[in-house]
C-alpha cells in the first residue's frame, strides 16, 4: 500500500493545526519513511509541517526532505537527506544535510530524530548526519502536513514512491531505527 507521486501535482495533506503533529513546545520527535525517487535534482518534501495558505510563506515548522539542488546547504548538488525547521532553527552549526548520495530508482529508508540535544539523519538504518544542537520548533508556520509537496527555491513535487510513513513524539534510539530498517520494530508510532 505504497503511495505513488507523479512529480507534477500529486501530494497528500493532513490538517495538523493544534494536534499531535504540531511540535511547538515539544522537544522530541522521529519521522521515518521508505522512499524511492524517480529522478533527482531538486528539493522534494517527504514530510513537511507548514501553512502555505500565505503565498509568501516558504518556511516550515519542520520538514524532512531530500535536497538535490546545488546550494549553500548542499554545495555538491548530490541528492541527500535534509532536515530544516523555521528560519534556521536547528542549524546554528550549519545545515542538516546527510552525507550519503540518494540515487534515482532505489529504495532507501529515511529517518530523522531529535532528542532535545542531538538531531540525527538516518540513511538505511545508519546515522548519516549528526548535529548537537539545542533548539525549539517554532510556533509558526504550522497547520498542514504535506507529503510529496514543498515550497521555496529549488522545490518541486515529489517524483516517486513513498511507503511506511511514521512519526513518533519521541526520539527513537539508533537500535530502533536499525530495527525499522530491518522491519523488526515492535513500537507503535503516535
mmCIF file of C-alpha atoms in Angstrom:
data_model
loop_
_atom_site.group_PDB
_atom_site.id
_atom_site.type_symbol
_atom_site.label_atom_id
_atom_site.label_comp_id
_atom_site.label_asym_id
_atom_site.label_seq_id
_atom_site.Cartn_x
_atom_site.Cartn_y
_atom_site.Cartn_z
ATOM 1 C CA UNK A 1 0.000 0.000 0.000
ATOM 2 C CA UNK A 2 2.713 2.490 -1.012
ATOM 3 C CA UNK A 3 1.843 5.959 -2.309
ATOM 4 C CA UNK A 4 2.876 6.933 -5.824
ATOM 5 C CA UNK A 5 3.514 10.596 -6.676
ATOM 6 C CA UNK A 6 3.752 11.715 -10.312
ATOM 7 C CA UNK A 7 6.124 14.656 -9.660
ATOM 8 C CA UNK A 8 3.684 17.098 -11.277
ATOM 9 C CA UNK A 9 0.829 17.740 -8.845
ATOM 10 C CA UNK A 10 0.365 14.737 -6.524
ATOM 11 C CA UNK A 11 0.622 15.194 -2.770
ATOM 12 C CA UNK A 12 -1.106 14.242 0.473
ATOM 13 C CA UNK A 13 -2.147 16.762 3.108
ATOM 14 C CA UNK A 14 -3.239 16.328 6.719
ATOM 15 C CA UNK A 15 -4.665 19.094 8.924
ATOM 16 C CA UNK A 16 -2.077 19.438 11.689
ATOM 17 C CA UNK A 17 -3.223 22.640 13.398
ATOM 18 C CA UNK A 18 -3.422 22.223 17.165
ATOM 19 C CA UNK A 19 -2.840 18.485 17.227
ATOM 20 C CA UNK A 20 -0.089 15.980 17.979
ATOM 21 C CA UNK A 21 1.770 16.762 14.742
ATOM 22 C CA UNK A 22 2.375 20.360 15.886
ATOM 23 C CA UNK A 23 5.706 20.276 17.776
ATOM 24 C CA UNK A 24 5.674 23.806 19.203
ATOM 25 C CA UNK A 25 6.618 23.479 22.909
ATOM 26 C CA UNK A 26 7.680 19.840 22.357
ATOM 27 C CA UNK A 27 11.263 18.744 22.112
ATOM 28 C CA UNK A 28 11.433 15.271 20.751
ATOM 29 C CA UNK A 29 10.425 13.534 17.550
ATOM 30 C CA UNK A 30 11.129 10.883 14.945
ATOM 31 C CA UNK A 31 9.946 10.825 11.332
ATOM 32 C CA UNK A 32 10.621 7.848 9.094
ATOM 33 C CA UNK A 33 9.611 6.613 5.643
ATOM 34 C CA UNK A 34 10.726 4.365 2.832
ATOM 35 C CA UNK A 35 11.323 6.463 -0.308
ATOM 36 C CA UNK A 36 12.126 5.789 -3.952
ATOM 37 C CA UNK A 37 12.757 8.832 -6.173
ATOM 38 C CA UNK A 38 12.225 8.528 -9.924
ATOM 39 C CA UNK A 39 14.576 11.452 -10.551
ATOM 40 C CA UNK A 40 16.892 13.726 -8.593
ATOM 41 C CA UNK A 41 17.931 17.367 -8.841
ATOM 42 C CA UNK A 42 15.504 19.346 -6.647
ATOM 43 C CA UNK A 43 14.296 19.585 -3.075
ATOM 44 C CA UNK A 44 11.463 17.123 -2.561
ATOM 45 C CA UNK A 45 9.302 17.186 0.556
ATOM 46 C CA UNK A 46 8.865 13.849 2.280
ATOM 47 C CA UNK A 47 7.079 15.077 5.419
ATOM 48 C CA UNK A 48 6.593 18.846 5.820
ATOM 49 C CA UNK A 49 4.570 20.672 8.520
ATOM 50 C CA UNK A 50 3.766 24.179 7.347
ATOM 51 C CA UNK A 51 0.965 26.566 6.456
ATOM 52 C CA UNK A 52 1.298 27.535 2.830
ATOM 53 C CA UNK A 53 -2.015 29.391 2.692
ATOM 54 C CA UNK A 54 0.107 32.549 2.650
ATOM 55 C CA UNK A 55 1.804 32.519 -0.757
ATOM 56 C CA UNK A 56 4.754 34.450 0.703
ATOM 57 C CA UNK A 57 5.386 31.809 3.386
ATOM 58 C CA UNK A 58 8.211 29.448 2.427
ATOM 59 C CA UNK A 59 9.321 28.278 5.870
ATOM 60 C CA UNK A 60 8.028 25.315 7.788
ATOM 61 C CA UNK A 61 7.689 24.280 11.410
ATOM 62 C CA UNK A 62 9.712 21.200 10.441
ATOM 63 C CA UNK A 63 10.471 19.284 7.270
ATOM 64 C CA UNK A 64 12.188 16.084 6.234
ATOM 65 C CA UNK A 65 13.172 16.450 2.587
ATOM 66 C CA UNK A 66 15.716 15.369 0.058
ATOM 67 C CA UNK A 67 17.872 18.127 -1.398
ATOM 68 C CA UNK A 68 19.441 17.733 -4.805
ATOM 69 C CA UNK A 69 19.937 21.298 -5.902
ATOM 70 C CA UNK A 70 23.284 22.990 -5.608
ATOM 71 C CA UNK A 71 23.016 25.483 -2.746
ATOM 72 C CA UNK A 72 24.844 26.713 0.349
ATOM 73 C CA UNK A 73 23.158 23.842 2.238
ATOM 74 C CA UNK A 74 24.285 21.308 -0.372
ATOM 75 C CA UNK A 75 27.276 22.614 -2.381
ATOM 76 C CA UNK A 76 27.818 19.266 -4.172
ATOM 77 C CA UNK A 77 24.287 19.240 -5.596
ATOM 78 C CA UNK A 78 24.026 15.485 -4.923
ATOM 79 C CA UNK A 79 20.615 14.308 -3.694
ATOM 80 C CA UNK A 80 20.804 13.900 0.100
ATOM 81 C CA UNK A 81 18.522 13.832 3.135
ATOM 82 C CA UNK A 82 17.793 17.282 4.575
ATOM 83 C CA UNK A 83 16.006 18.463 7.734
ATOM 84 C CA UNK A 84 15.012 22.030 8.461
ATOM 85 C CA UNK A 85 12.729 23.981 10.762
ATOM 86 C CA UNK A 86 11.580 27.601 10.836
ATOM 87 C CA UNK A 87 14.079 30.159 9.659
ATOM 88 C CA UNK A 88 17.294 28.344 10.501
ATOM 89 C CA UNK A 89 16.191 26.563 13.673
ATOM 90 C CA UNK A 90 18.453 23.597 14.484
ATOM 91 C CA UNK A 91 21.049 24.972 12.016
ATOM 92 C CA UNK A 92 23.312 27.033 14.282
ATOM 93 C CA UNK A 93 26.119 24.575 13.376
ATOM 94 C CA UNK A 94 25.232 24.631 9.669
ATOM 95 C CA UNK A 95 22.581 22.930 7.531
ATOM 96 C CA UNK A 96 21.322 19.465 8.486
ATOM 97 C CA UNK A 97 22.257 17.620 5.296
ATOM 98 C CA UNK A 98 23.154 13.948 5.107
ATOM 99 C CA UNK A 99 26.395 12.708 3.588
ATOM 100 C CA UNK A 100 25.128 9.726 1.550
ATOM 101 C CA UNK A 101 24.002 10.317 -2.024
ATOM 102 C CA UNK A 102 20.477 9.244 -2.970
ATOM 103 C CA UNK A 103 20.171 7.727 -6.437
ATOM 104 C CA UNK A 104 17.055 7.529 -8.598
ATOM 105 C CA UNK A 105 15.014 4.318 -8.664
ATOM 106 C CA UNK A 106 16.458 2.873 -5.444
ATOM 107 C CA UNK A 107 14.507 2.278 -2.240
ATOM 108 C CA UNK A 108 16.021 3.827 0.876
ATOM 109 C CA UNK A 109 14.843 4.130 4.443
ATOM 110 C CA UNK A 110 14.991 7.779 5.588
ATOM 111 C CA UNK A 111 14.587 8.968 9.184
ATOM 112 C CA UNK A 112 15.238 11.977 11.389
ATOM 113 C CA UNK A 113 15.325 12.033 15.194
ATOM 114 C CA UNK A 114 15.639 14.851 17.705
ATOM 115 C CA UNK A 115 16.003 14.138 21.444
ATOM 116 C CA UNK A 116 16.320 17.722 22.718
ATOM 117 C CA UNK A 117 20.120 17.729 22.322
ATOM 118 C CA UNK A 118 21.084 15.906 19.121
ATOM 119 C CA UNK A 119 19.463 15.890 15.689
ATOM 120 C CA UNK A 120 20.268 12.807 13.578
ATOM 121 C CA UNK A 121 19.519 11.875 9.994
ATOM 122 C CA UNK A 122 19.489 8.151 9.192
ATOM 123 C CA UNK A 123 20.058 6.531 5.806
ATOM 124 C CA UNK A 124 19.160 2.833 5.574
ATOM 125 C CA UNK A 125 19.278 2.348 9.330
ATOM 126 C CA UNK A 126 22.643 4.050 9.891
ATOM 127 C CA UNK A 127 23.433 7.540 11.217
ATOM 128 C CA UNK A 128 24.183 9.688 8.160
ATOM 129 C CA UNK A 129 24.419 13.073 9.890
ATOM 130 C CA UNK A 130 24.536 14.258 13.491
ATOM 131 C CA UNK A 131 24.174 17.782 14.878
ATOM 132 C CA UNK A 132 24.490 18.555 18.579
ATOM 133 C CA UNK A 133 22.099 21.468 18.956
ATOM 134 C CA UNK A 134 19.548 22.665 21.496
ATOM 135 C CA UNK A 135 16.692 24.495 19.810
ATOM 136 C CA UNK A 136 12.910 24.703 19.670
ATOM 137 C CA UNK A 137 10.380 24.086 16.957
ATOM 138 C CA UNK A 138 8.817 27.434 16.015
ATOM 139 C CA UNK A 139 5.182 28.166 16.777
ATOM 140 C CA UNK A 140 4.538 29.195 13.187
ATOM 141 C CA UNK A 141 4.201 28.209 10.460
ATOM 142 C CA UNK A 142 2.142 25.159 11.268
ATOM 143 C CA UNK A 143 -1.191 23.948 10.090
ATOM 144 C CA UNK A 144 -0.836 21.288 7.430
ATOM 145 C CA UNK A 145 1.309 18.223 6.865
ATOM 146 C CA UNK A 146 2.325 17.862 3.237
ATOM 147 C CA UNK A 147 3.739 14.615 1.928
ATOM 148 C CA UNK A 148 5.166 15.000 -1.541
ATOM 149 C CA UNK A 149 4.947 18.802 -1.662
ATOM 150 C CA UNK A 150 7.185 21.615 -0.502
ATOM 151 C CA UNK A 151 7.648 25.268 -1.368
ATOM 152 C CA UNK A 152 10.608 27.592 -1.707
ATOM 153 C CA UNK A 153 13.572 27.908 -4.015
ATOM 154 C CA UNK A 154 14.550 24.695 -5.828
ATOM 155 C CA UNK A 155 11.491 22.768 -4.520
ATOM 156 C CA UNK A 156 9.370 20.516 -6.681
ATOM 157 C CA UNK A 157 6.608 17.936 -6.310
ATOM 158 C CA UNK A 158 7.927 14.555 -5.196
ATOM 159 C CA UNK A 159 8.528 12.168 -8.137
ATOM 160 C CA UNK A 160 8.322 8.576 -6.998
ATOM 161 C CA UNK A 161 7.014 6.248 -4.322
ATOM 162 C CA UNK A 162 6.806 6.539 -0.528
ATOM 163 C CA UNK A 163 5.758 3.888 1.956
ATOM 164 C CA UNK A 164 5.562 3.170 5.695
ATOM 165 C CA UNK A 165 5.362 6.766 6.936
ATOM 166 C CA UNK A 166 5.631 7.009 10.697
ATOM 167 C CA UNK A 167 6.050 9.779 13.234
ATOM 168 C CA UNK A 168 6.725 9.497 16.969
ATOM 169 C CA UNK A 169 6.649 12.122 19.716
ATOM 170 C CA UNK A 170 9.996 10.841 20.991
ATOM 171 C CA UNK A 171 13.422 10.232 19.517
ATOM 172 C CA UNK A 172 13.824 6.588 18.626
ATOM 173 C CA UNK A 173 17.176 5.071 19.531
ATOM 174 C CA UNK A 174 19.715 4.076 16.895
ATOM 175 C CA UNK A 175 18.805 0.444 17.571
ATOM 176 C CA UNK A 176 15.110 1.185 16.993
ATOM 177 C CA UNK A 177 15.929 2.937 13.697
ATOM 178 C CA UNK A 178 18.003 -0.075 12.678
ATOM 179 C CA UNK A 179 15.070 -2.313 13.613
ATOM 180 C CA UNK A 180 12.741 -0.158 11.471
ATOM 181 C CA UNK A 181 15.107 -0.559 8.541
ATOM 182 C CA UNK A 182 15.185 -4.323 9.121
ATOM 183 C CA UNK A 183 11.378 -4.470 9.681
ATOM 184 C CA UNK A 184 11.802 -5.614 13.279
ATOM 185 C CA UNK A 185 10.473 -2.656 15.323
ATOM 186 C CA UNK A 186 7.559 -3.562 17.595
ATOM 187 C CA UNK A 187 6.834 0.012 18.872
ATOM 188 C CA UNK A 188 3.716 1.810 17.643
ATOM 189 C CA UNK A 189 4.039 5.314 16.205
ATOM 190 C CA UNK A 190 1.943 8.098 17.707
#
